[in-house]
Amino acid sequence: MATSADVAQHAGLSRSTVSQILNGREHLFSEETIARVRASAAVLGYRPSLAGRTLARGTSDIVITLIPDVTFNPRLRELVDIITADLTAAGLTNLLRFVGSEESLHDTLLGLKPFGVVSLAPLPPAQERRIREHGVHLIAQPREAQVAIDEEIGRLQARYLTDAGYDTLAVVVPVAVRERGFALPRERGAKAWCSEQGVRVLPTLRVALERGGAQAAVAKLPPRPVGLVAYNDEVALAVLGAALHQGRRTPEDFGLIGVDNSSIARASTPSITTVDYDIAFSGHAIAGLLLQRLNVQDVADPAHQVTDRLRVVAGDTTPAPTS
Amino acid sequence: MATSADVAQHAGLSRSTVSQILNGREHLFSEETIARVRASAAVLGYRPSLAGRTLARGTSDIVITLIPDVTFNPRLRELVDIITADLTAAGLTNLLRFVGSEESLHDTLLGLKPFGVVSLAPLPPAQERRIREHGVHLIAQPREAQVAIDEEIGRLQARYLTDAGYDTLAVVVPVAVRERGFALPRERGAKAWCSEQGVRVLPTLRVALERGGAQAAVAKLPPRPVGLVAYNDEVALAVLGAALHQGRRTPEDFGLIGVDNSSIARASTPSITTVDYDIAFSGHAIAGLLLQRLNVQDVADPAHQVTDRLRVVAGDTTPAPTS
DNA sequence: CTGTTAGCGCTTTCAG
DNA sequence: CTGAAAGCGCTAACAG
């Protein structure tokens, strides 16, 4: 592995010259010197050692993105891809780490002296504090903001169903504990809308994503038309299959709306009405915050920003707009 | 941030003593010295600097796991979690990176001087070479092995369906390009089985995972019973919904088998027969290889190992075994 | 059993 | 515009 000293020697210059030129101070040097350095670096296949650089600078070019322990849907991946691309463009390296619900963050991550840490889900306060104490820039949505967004999602789903004519709704959530953090606020949001509008709400259906789980849940529904607010497309799909199997028809006997605008929702027959959100926006926002060393609080209330980015994608499980 | 020098001073010892004790050479020191060092380290909240250590050792404790650009299903996550856990237990830090289909591996990753790189999908030969040239230990399944496994999966699916009594089969694959690498071999495996057994195979159905995509594909099926070999559970689900909607019944009119044993396959109504694989096994195998600095070739033919780990999970889309 | 010493590869003043 | 020198935090010989 070639070192910067090798490059310097090969080019017949000093190490500092090489370092300067390779680190954005090229305007201080002659065309020819620059060319020589670049040529030598290329010939030797020089790659700066991150360790050396980190030691000298006190901080590395690495960003750690913490990924929550929920269903890893394509949207989440899209979000990660956008953040990674933006950071790469800025010369940073985004590395990922899955975090279990309550698992403690590994100390080694901090030992990396990362340029920053991005958490895609709210972090326990203790961990948040620890990261900040280490002088590491942390971007994480405060739990309240996340909750506000999810409530808004639930509210939007409920609103869409009542607008579509259902006068009785029910919320459907998975039993899986790990989805709880997102499911609870969504359920709350949907119920809040209903109580504001005087819409009747049936007891929440909890479906186990296992064989027969959805059937058992759906069997509890009354025979009359009901609008179902599903936690996500996966749950919606399970419910859809079970309901159709029991002879219920959509959208006549039941309406259904999921969340994620996933391909399974679109590719399903009938296709499922679902909520889409502009994830690209969030991705760029997160990367921008990190690059400008800003904090989430420094910008306008994120809940408002994001609710503007929610949108319903109509499918076959709700009546076509009568417009 | 406390350094090892701080710890040494606090304990009234030399830095090397501290370093030795904190790096597994404690058997050389007195009980009391050890206790003092540990106490001081704890008091000061000392965390070794990865950069310093890497520089001194020439290699870091980091492992980079490359994740392919395919649907990130729960099984894949499980695999990653297992690898991470095993590596953590060995004192290594596993960091993840998504790799796009043909996107070039970022050089910075090599600059990290990682302890090793794990690729969860076969790598282009050029990249593989480059990683190895940098003296980095790479664990990646050779493309042939991956292909062999996928062929075996397709073969198993086809076999299960013919055993279940279907005398005509059709393969169903997604049109998405990024799944191609896995889809082609599976299709080939299924067809190979059919031609060996003299089973009739219909033209492969290509389904777009978009609205109406599955309907269009299913409409091409003849009215008589056919066994469908689906690329994965997602595709199977799309096909299932479309076929039921068109009035076909399962398992009488069509049989269906997916791959992944995902929750959506189990939670679907009717539930989908699917192929499960022992991913924990692979995870431990990968971590073990890395820790022992072995290569994939050093162990027995992986294709054979893995085919033993495949198993069909019966669902409602194939007839119950008549035993 | 303990301390001294010499780097690992890089960046960054600072003097020329 | 260029080069010398110092030091980031740690490890590992080696001498005591």
XYZ file of C-alpha atoms (C1' of nucleotides) in Angstrom:
678
model
C 0.000 0.000 0.000
C 1.523 3.270 -1.148
C 1.799 6.037 1.441
C 1.862 9.751 0.914
C 5.620 9.594 1.486
C 5.911 7.226 -1.454
C 3.998 9.621 -3.593
C 6.183 12.506 -2.477
C 9.333 10.604 -3.263
C 8.050 9.430 -6.610
C 7.172 13.004 -7.488
C 10.384 14.379 -6.057
C 8.532 16.629 -3.636
C 7.887 16.792 0.066
C 5.101 15.032 1.850
C 3.440 18.252 2.857
C 3.215 19.392 -0.715
C 1.506 16.159 -1.577
C -0.830 16.428 1.344
C -1.791 19.996 0.577
C -2.506 19.283 -3.040
C -4.517 16.230 -2.226
C -6.567 18.088 0.343
C -8.025 21.027 -1.447
C -5.217 23.529 -1.098
C -4.129 23.165 -4.691
C -4.573 26.820 -5.459
C -1.257 27.376 -3.690
C 0.733 25.394 -6.183
C 1.935 25.479 -9.756
C 0.110 23.620 -12.465
C 3.103 21.437 -13.011
C 3.540 20.473 -9.389
C -0.089 19.582 -9.113
C 0.067 17.445 -12.206
C 3.166 15.664 -10.961
C 1.571 14.846 -7.646
C -1.614 13.579 -9.209
C 0.286 11.498 -11.702
C 2.429 9.884 -9.039
C -0.566 9.210 -6.849
C -2.335 7.570 -9.748
C 0.667 5.493 -10.760
C 1.169 4.201 -7.253
C -2.523 3.687 -6.676
C -2.310 5.833 -3.591
C -5.210 5.763 -1.116
C -4.901 7.945 1.965
C -5.023 5.964 5.176
C -8.144 6.852 7.035
C -6.473 6.046 10.308
C -3.617 8.441 9.735
C -5.916 11.165 8.628
C -8.288 10.654 11.501
C -5.471 10.780 13.969
C -4.127 13.988 12.539
C -7.485 15.644 12.208
C -9.158 14.327 15.295
C -12.219 13.231 13.391
C -12.909 10.814 10.580
C -14.875 11.109 7.373
C -17.228 8.410 8.461
C -20.886 8.855 9.159
C -22.756 6.102 10.936
C -26.410 5.710 10.045
C -28.451 3.815 12.573
C -31.300 1.810 11.088
C -34.245 0.928 13.274
C -35.477 -2.572 13.807
C -38.645 -2.358 11.721
C -39.634 -3.948 8.477
C -37.001 -2.805 6.050
C -39.182 -1.608 3.229
C -37.972 -0.245 -0.086
C -38.747 3.291 1.006
C -36.392 2.995 3.907
C -33.751 1.759 1.573
C -34.400 4.656 -0.744
C -33.928 7.003 2.162
C -30.636 5.400 3.058
C -29.478 5.493 -0.540
C -30.178 9.190 -0.801
C -28.373 10.019 2.400
C -25.429 7.912 1.315
C -25.265 9.588 -2.075
C -25.386 13.082 -0.631
C -22.713 12.324 1.909
C -20.523 10.642 -0.666
C -20.769 13.730 -2.838
C -19.426 15.673 0.110
C -16.491 13.313 0.562
C -17.925 11.446 3.513
C -18.446 7.719 3.882
C -21.791 6.563 5.141
C -21.757 3.261 6.956
C -24.830 1.516 8.277
C -25.667 -0.274 11.433
C -28.856 -1.994 12.460
C -29.953 -1.234 15.966
C -32.209 -3.537 17.898
C -34.995 -1.949 19.887
C -33.203 -1.448 23.179
C -29.796 -2.792 22.425
C -27.042 -0.494 23.585
C -25.027 1.295 20.992
C -21.612 -0.175 20.632
C -18.872 1.964 22.106
C -16.607 1.150 19.232
C -18.799 3.240 16.999
C -17.831 6.284 18.980
C -14.193 5.188 18.969
C -14.389 5.608 15.220
C -14.559 9.340 15.805
C -17.299 9.623 13.232
C -18.024 12.877 11.502
C -21.598 12.346 12.585
C -24.282 9.860 13.483
C -27.662 9.743 11.794
C -30.417 7.864 13.497
C -33.421 6.963 11.408
C -35.537 6.420 14.468
C -35.706 8.331 17.712
C -32.988 7.235 20.117
C -33.323 6.547 23.837
C -32.309 9.757 25.625
C -29.401 8.083 27.369
C -27.814 7.029 24.109
C -28.441 10.375 22.586
C -26.689 12.036 25.462
C -23.742 9.716 25.270
C -23.189 10.372 21.607
C -23.335 14.097 22.107
C -21.012 13.907 25.103
C -18.422 12.369 22.849
C -18.621 15.484 20.769
C -20.236 13.655 17.889
C -22.798 15.426 15.770
C -26.074 13.576 15.993
C -29.057 13.921 13.718
C -32.084 12.181 15.082
C -35.673 13.064 14.938
C -36.939 13.793 18.409
C -39.473 11.238 19.414
C -42.207 13.841 19.536
C -41.638 14.724 15.905
C -41.769 11.115 14.841
C -44.916 10.635 16.816
C -46.475 13.731 15.307
C -45.808 12.436 11.815
C -47.259 9.045 12.531
C -50.324 10.570 14.072
C -50.730 12.621 10.957
C -50.491 9.498 8.831
C -53.207 7.792 10.837
C -55.347 10.879 10.653
C -54.945 11.108 6.900
C -55.897 7.472 6.465
C -59.003 7.900 8.575
C -59.943 11.065 6.767
C -59.601 9.432 3.392
C -61.865 6.591 4.409
C -64.552 8.819 5.884
C -64.379 11.040 2.823
C -64.895 7.894 0.788
C -68.132 7.301 2.636
C -67.381 4.788 5.390
C -69.127 5.782 8.587
C -67.492 3.162 10.765
C -63.757 2.615 10.977
C -61.389 0.163 12.596
C -57.644 0.328 13.002
C -55.553 -2.730 12.206
C -52.097 -3.127 13.732
C -49.622 -5.987 13.833
C -48.997 -7.709 17.128
C -45.225 -7.547 16.598
C -43.685 -5.516 19.374
C -41.026 -3.957 17.262
C -43.507 -2.046 15.182
C -45.188 -0.686 18.275
C -43.375 2.652 18.267
C -44.907 3.573 14.949
C -48.187 1.738 15.291
C -49.416 3.392 18.457
C -49.265 6.976 17.179
C -50.882 6.009 13.907
C -53.729 4.384 15.736
C -54.064 7.443 17.967
C -54.123 9.765 14.967
C -56.850 7.798 13.244
C -58.958 7.679 16.381
C -58.488 11.352 17.036
C -59.861 12.158 13.599
C -62.829 9.907 14.170
C -63.719 11.376 17.514
C -63.434 14.885 16.084
C -65.758 13.933 13.278
C -68.067 11.813 15.312
C -67.219 8.722 13.303
C -67.735 5.409 14.998
C -64.571 3.372 15.697
C -64.579 -0.340 16.340
C -62.059 -1.950 18.673
C -58.606 -2.109 17.123
C -57.805 -5.351 15.343
C -54.475 -6.883 16.251
C -53.255 -9.259 13.605
C -50.518 -11.792 13.975
C -48.617 -12.020 10.718
C -48.794 -15.751 10.856
C -50.950 -18.368 9.267
C -54.587 -17.684 10.028
C -53.787 -14.531 11.986
C -55.610 -12.197 9.659
C -58.605 -14.498 9.348
C -59.108 -14.507 13.083
C -58.935 -10.733 13.203
C -61.251 -10.147 10.285
C -63.811 -12.581 11.645
C -64.440 -10.118 14.458
C -65.719 -7.485 12.081
C -69.447 -6.836 11.940
C -71.202 -7.576 8.660
C -71.900 -3.960 7.790
C -69.453 -1.794 5.785
C -66.361 -0.658 7.616
C -63.282 1.317 6.674
C -60.009 -0.300 7.766
C -56.982 1.792 8.658
C -54.028 -0.567 8.306
C -50.682 0.016 9.952
C -48.829 -0.640 6.714
C -49.219 -2.360 3.364
C -48.111 -5.693 4.700
C -50.850 -5.738 7.288
C -53.320 -4.406 4.742
C -52.478 -7.233 2.416
C -53.020 -9.857 5.078
C -56.351 -8.332 5.964
C -57.376 -8.009 2.342
C -56.775 -11.660 1.598
C -58.604 -12.795 4.703
C -61.603 -10.555 4.090
C -61.974 -11.570 0.463
C -61.695 -15.169 1.500
C -64.551 -14.674 3.919
C -66.678 -13.428 1.099
C -66.523 -9.726 1.854
C -66.220 -7.436 -1.101
C -64.139 -4.310 -1.444
C -64.840 -1.456 -1.647
C -68.546 -2.229 -1.037
C -68.287 -4.168 2.202
C -65.027 -2.803 3.457
C -62.554 -0.088 2.599
C -58.853 -0.503 3.242
C -55.909 1.824 3.278
C -52.286 0.941 4.013
C -49.056 2.883 4.339
C -45.807 2.789 2.333
C -46.936 2.715 -1.277
C -45.015 -0.505 -1.577
C -44.926 -2.599 -4.691
C -46.913 -5.332 -3.014
C -49.747 -2.875 -2.436
C -49.755 -1.805 -6.052
C -49.251 -5.290 -7.460
C -51.943 -6.836 -5.335
C -55.306 -7.699 -6.874
C -57.317 -5.727 -6.027
C -54.651 -3.076 -5.552
C -54.528 -1.457 -2.144
C -55.081 2.214 -1.479
C -52.064 3.422 0.437
C -50.249 6.441 1.829
C -47.086 7.582 0.105
C -44.529 9.942 1.551
C -41.781 11.942 0.009
C -38.785 10.210 1.364
C -36.279 11.836 -0.951
C -37.051 15.114 0.706
C -36.225 13.736 4.150
C -33.047 12.170 2.874
C -31.691 15.380 1.452
C -32.784 17.233 4.551
C -30.910 14.851 6.817
C -27.723 14.944 4.792
C -27.944 18.715 4.564
C -28.310 19.094 8.292
C -25.288 16.937 8.872
C -23.120 18.728 6.338
C -24.021 22.122 7.686
C -23.542 20.940 11.225
C -27.038 21.944 12.097
C -29.476 20.247 14.381
C -33.006 19.196 13.764
C -34.254 21.919 16.084
C -32.531 24.575 13.999
C -35.026 24.179 11.217
C -38.735 24.652 11.153
C -40.931 22.149 12.915
C -40.315 18.940 10.959
C -43.761 17.565 11.624
C -45.304 20.302 9.545
C -42.773 19.898 6.805
C -43.464 16.234 6.468
C -47.220 16.299 6.633
C -47.132 18.310 3.437
C -45.344 15.398 1.882
C -47.984 12.804 2.594
C -50.272 11.736 -0.168
C -52.810 9.011 -0.760
C -52.330 6.687 -3.706
C -55.770 5.446 -4.636
C -56.211 1.748 -5.252
C -59.107 -0.643 -5.649
C -59.820 -1.041 -1.946
C -61.582 2.304 -1.714
C -64.306 3.646 -3.995
C -63.111 5.643 -6.977
C -63.490 9.374 -6.240
C -66.904 10.493 -7.452
C -65.529 13.910 -8.364
C -11.724 12.286 25.512
C -9.307 10.493 27.769
C -6.259 8.926 26.144
C -4.238 5.964 27.259
C -1.637 8.430 28.516
C -4.226 9.954 30.794
C -5.064 6.557 32.153
C -1.386 5.783 32.710
C -0.842 9.025 34.554
C -3.949 8.615 36.646
C -2.807 5.143 37.609
C 0.782 6.205 38.098
C 2.036 3.727 35.523
C 3.468 3.841 32.044
C 1.454 3.890 28.876
C 2.769 0.553 27.768
C 1.614 -1.092 30.961
C -1.817 0.288 30.341
C -1.784 -0.804 26.731
C -0.679 -4.320 27.544
C -3.268 -4.792 30.240
C -6.007 -3.458 28.060
C -5.047 -5.701 25.173
C -5.099 -9.162 26.563
C -1.627 -9.429 28.010
C -2.816 -9.096 31.559
C -1.314 -12.366 32.634
C 2.021 -10.587 32.766
C 0.997 -8.251 35.533
C 0.158 -8.217 39.217
C -3.402 -8.280 40.386
C -3.010 -4.901 41.905
C -1.595 -3.240 38.802
C -4.369 -4.637 36.704
C -7.001 -3.397 39.108
C -5.472 0.060 39.182
C -5.424 0.319 35.422
C -8.989 -0.832 35.051
C -10.160 1.510 37.759
C -8.477 4.502 36.185
C -9.810 3.617 32.769
C -13.305 3.367 34.167
C -13.043 6.599 36.096
C -11.849 8.507 33.090
C -14.303 6.810 30.746
C -11.440 5.781 28.541
C -12.210 4.517 25.015
C -9.269 3.511 22.862
C -9.015 5.543 19.691
C -9.637 3.318 16.756
C -7.496 5.505 14.575
C -4.469 5.230 16.811
C -4.849 1.516 17.149
C -5.337 1.008 13.460
C -2.268 3.026 12.675
C -0.153 1.065 15.091
C -1.507 -2.308 14.078
C -1.877 -1.732 10.402
C -5.407 -3.025 10.336
C -8.634 -2.036 12.011
C -11.277 -3.993 13.855
C -13.855 -3.098 11.299
C -15.575 -5.499 8.978
C -17.549 -4.141 6.066
C -20.538 -6.169 4.959
C -21.756 -5.462 1.463
C -25.484 -5.865 0.987
C -26.819 -6.533 -2.478
C -29.434 -4.457 -4.177
C -32.329 -6.872 -3.905
C -35.492 -6.806 -1.891
C -34.318 -6.560 1.661
C -36.351 -9.299 3.217
C -36.389 -10.259 6.890
C -34.220 -13.258 6.185
C -31.487 -11.097 4.820
C -31.697 -8.978 7.906
C -31.509 -12.047 10.070
C -28.375 -13.085 8.240
C -26.809 -9.704 8.804
C -27.766 -9.733 12.462
C -26.146 -13.089 12.989
C -22.940 -12.084 11.289
C -22.853 -8.879 13.290
C -23.408 -10.702 16.552
C -20.684 -13.254 15.878
C -18.200 -10.596 14.878
C -19.066 -8.435 17.861
C -18.442 -11.385 20.137
C -14.979 -11.576 18.610
C -14.319 -7.906 19.248
C -14.899 -6.770 15.701
C -17.275 -4.095 14.484
C -19.477 -4.967 11.560
C -20.557 -2.046 9.437
C -22.919 -2.279 6.491
C -22.984 -0.801 3.077
C -25.549 -1.190 0.326
C -24.086 -1.799 -3.081
C -25.973 -0.956 -6.219
C -25.861 -3.474 -9.017
C -22.833 -2.202 -10.883
C -21.802 0.740 -8.781
C -18.122 0.733 -8.022
C -17.040 0.031 -4.528
C -15.920 3.146 -2.768
C -12.182 3.364 -2.348
C -12.593 4.867 1.063
C -13.816 1.517 2.288
C -10.417 0.076 1.607
C -8.778 3.107 3.207
C -10.462 1.975 6.395
C -8.047 -0.932 6.454
C -10.870 -3.232 7.378
C -10.215 -6.520 9.078
C -12.281 -8.032 6.321
C -15.024 -7.532 3.799
C -18.073 -9.750 3.553
C -20.121 -9.631 0.413
C -23.581 -11.099 0.584
C -23.774 -11.385 -3.177
C -21.147 -12.409 -5.704
C -18.916 -9.492 -6.611
C -17.733 -8.483 -10.068
C -14.298 -10.080 -10.547
C -12.599 -6.697 -10.903
C -13.803 -5.520 -7.532
C -12.951 -8.785 -5.947
C -9.443 -8.522 -7.259
C -9.056 -4.981 -6.061
C -10.088 -5.820 -2.537
C -7.707 -8.732 -2.392
C -4.895 -6.651 -3.851
C -5.256 -4.309 -0.929
C -4.534 -7.241 1.308
C -8.045 -7.288 2.668
C -9.637 -10.587 3.543
C -12.714 -11.057 1.420
C -15.519 -13.517 1.979
C -17.810 -13.705 -0.997
C -19.624 -16.571 -2.463
C -18.286 -17.248 -5.923
C -20.942 -16.576 -8.493
C -21.048 -20.233 -9.479
C -21.915 -21.244 -5.949
C -24.688 -18.699 -5.736
C -26.000 -19.857 -9.057
C -25.873 -23.473 -7.976
C -27.919 -22.703 -4.900
C -30.531 -20.794 -6.825
C -30.796 -23.562 -9.369
C -31.353 -25.959 -6.532
C -34.102 -23.757 -5.149
C -35.866 -23.694 -8.491
C -35.452 -27.408 -8.830
C -36.877 -28.030 -5.388
C -39.882 -25.861 -6.135
C -40.581 -27.665 -9.368
C -40.134 -31.018 -7.722
C -42.549 -30.158 -4.952
C -45.196 -29.124 -7.434
C -44.849 -32.194 -9.616
C -44.897 -34.377 -6.525
C -48.104 -32.602 -5.589
C -49.605 -33.741 -8.850
C -49.318 -30.848 -11.273
C -48.276 -32.088 -14.682
C -47.756 -28.672 -16.223
C -45.599 -25.972 -14.676
C -44.801 -22.342 -15.357
C -42.103 -20.150 -13.840
C -43.022 -16.665 -12.674
C -40.325 -14.011 -12.374
C -40.417 -10.262 -11.756
C -39.469 -7.958 -14.570
C -37.240 -5.916 -12.232
C -33.688 -6.065 -13.495
C -32.085 -6.066 -10.121
C -33.532 -9.418 -9.222
C -32.288 -10.938 -12.441
C -29.132 -12.436 -10.952
C -31.146 -14.685 -8.706
C -34.162 -15.163 -10.926
C -32.415 -16.631 -13.938
C -30.779 -19.541 -12.142
C -33.989 -20.356 -10.300
C -35.859 -20.476 -13.543
C -33.170 -22.648 -15.057
C -33.253 -25.033 -12.116
C -37.003 -25.462 -12.337
C -36.884 -26.058 -16.060
C -34.047 -28.517 -15.739
C -36.108 -30.579 -13.347
C -39.063 -30.504 -15.676
C -37.123 -31.583 -18.698
C -35.521 -34.412 -16.744
C -38.944 -35.578 -15.623
C -40.687 -34.940 -18.877
C -42.995 -32.390 -17.292
C -44.492 -29.793 -19.569
C -43.369 -26.196 -18.990
C -45.291 -23.186 -20.188
C -43.537 -20.010 -21.254
C -42.193 -18.086 -18.259
C -44.508 -15.401 -16.931
C -42.870 -12.038 -16.342
C -44.818 -9.962 -13.909
C -44.424 -6.255 -13.348
C -44.934 -5.528 -9.674
C -47.230 -2.692 -10.566
C -50.928 -2.246 -10.723
C -52.456 -4.827 -13.007
C -49.098 -6.431 -13.723
C -49.964 -9.769 -12.215
C -53.413 -9.826 -13.818
C -51.928 -9.454 -17.245
C -49.491 -12.265 -16.609
C -52.025 -14.651 -15.146
C -54.457 -14.023 -17.979
C -51.998 -15.816 -20.245
C -52.384 -19.075 -18.382
C -54.432 -21.828 -19.958
C -57.591 -22.902 -18.129
C -56.288 -26.278 -17.080
C -54.408 -26.867 -13.800
C -50.859 -25.581 -13.652
C -48.177 -25.416 -11.005
C -46.549 -22.031 -10.616
C -42.933 -21.685 -9.542
C -42.642 -18.131 -8.206
C -39.370 -16.273 -7.872
C -40.178 -15.246 -4.310
C -43.076 -14.744 -1.952
C -43.731 -11.237 -3.156
C -44.232 -12.378 -6.708
C -46.223 -15.357 -5.502
C -48.533 -13.071 -3.602
C -49.163 -10.878 -6.612
C -49.932 -13.903 -8.733
C -52.138 -15.427 -6.080
C -54.315 -12.344 -5.799
C -54.658 -12.004 -9.545
C -55.505 -15.656 -10.083
C -58.115 -15.737 -7.341
C -59.607 -12.582 -8.728
C -59.928 -14.246 -12.097
C -61.909 -17.002 -10.495
C -59.207 -19.650 -10.422
C -59.070 -21.786 -7.341
C -56.053 -23.030 -5.484
C -54.883 -25.704 -5.137
C -57.408 -27.223 -7.587
C -56.822 -24.973 -10.587
C -53.329 -23.855 -9.824
C -50.548 -24.650 -7.403
C -48.137 -21.991 -6.221
C -44.841 -22.029 -4.405
C -42.717 -19.043 -3.434
C -39.348 -18.556 -1.774
C -38.318 -16.898 1.509
C -40.835 -18.169 4.015
C -41.696 -14.547 4.648
C -44.433 -13.424 6.973
C -46.511 -12.195 4.061
C -46.546 -15.703 2.638
C -47.662 -17.179 5.917
C -50.120 -14.410 6.747
C -51.732 -14.455 3.339
C -55.139 -16.082 2.867
C -54.811 -18.659 1.511
C -51.299 -19.042 2.878
C -48.580 -19.619 0.321
C -46.401 -22.693 0.125
C -42.828 -21.485 0.186
C -39.188 -22.493 0.404
C -37.340 -21.791 3.626
C -33.594 -21.855 4.089
C -31.431 -22.039 7.110
C -29.900 -18.646 7.106
C -28.481 -18.837 10.607
C -26.203 -21.545 9.377
C -24.821 -19.370 6.610
C -24.368 -16.465 8.983
C -22.275 -18.431 11.420
C -20.352 -19.970 8.560
C -19.479 -16.588 7.126
C -18.400 -15.114 10.435
C -16.387 -18.231 11.197
C -14.580 -18.078 7.894
C -13.661 -14.485 8.499
C -12.457 -15.035 12.030
C -10.334 -17.998 11.045
C -9.011 -16.144 8.049
C -10.213 -18.864 5.774
C -11.666 -18.566 2.328
C -14.826 -19.973 0.935
C -12.864 -22.414 -1.159
C -11.194 -23.837 1.936
C -14.376 -25.518 3.018
C -16.468 -28.132 1.339
C -18.472 -27.172 -1.704
C -20.933 -24.639 -0.305
C -23.620 -25.507 -2.806
C -23.978 -28.938 -1.288
C -23.951 -27.597 2.218
C -26.735 -25.205 1.502
C -28.994 -27.481 -0.462
C -29.294 -29.575 2.662
C -30.664 -26.510 4.356
C -33.550 -25.959 2.001
C -36.998 -27.000 3.068
C -40.522 -26.500 1.828
C -43.043 -24.925 4.171
C -46.418 -26.191 3.060
C -49.231 -23.683 2.718
C -52.693 -23.629 1.221
C -51.576 -23.088 -2.365
C -50.593 -26.704 -2.833
C -52.620 -29.787 -1.966
C -52.097 -31.180 1.512
C -49.716 -34.153 1.305
C -51.710 -37.331 0.945
C -49.036 -39.131 2.933
C 6.829 -7.425 35.973
C 7.607 -2.328 34.170
C 9.164 1.615 31.442
C 11.607 3.516 27.277
C 11.595 3.977 22.569
C 10.340 4.077 17.984
C 7.250 4.405 14.660
C 2.239 3.595 12.094
C 0.437 7.699 7.918
C -1.231 11.874 7.860
C -2.038 17.048 8.494
C -0.570 21.491 9.626
C 1.798 25.395 11.245
C 5.813 27.969 10.193
C 9.994 29.389 8.222
C 12.201 29.820 3.960
C 5.057 28.412 -3.685
C 7.809 24.639 -0.929
C 9.896 21.780 2.771
C 11.056 20.763 7.738
C 9.198 19.536 11.985
C 5.873 18.320 15.388
C 2.381 15.500 16.938
C -2.428 12.995 16.717
C -3.137 7.985 20.202
C -1.708 3.717 20.144
C 1.202 -0.704 20.019
C 5.176 -3.639 20.375
C 10.039 -4.578 20.781
C 13.354 -4.470 23.948
C 15.953 -3.268 27.836
C 15.818 -2.997 32.587
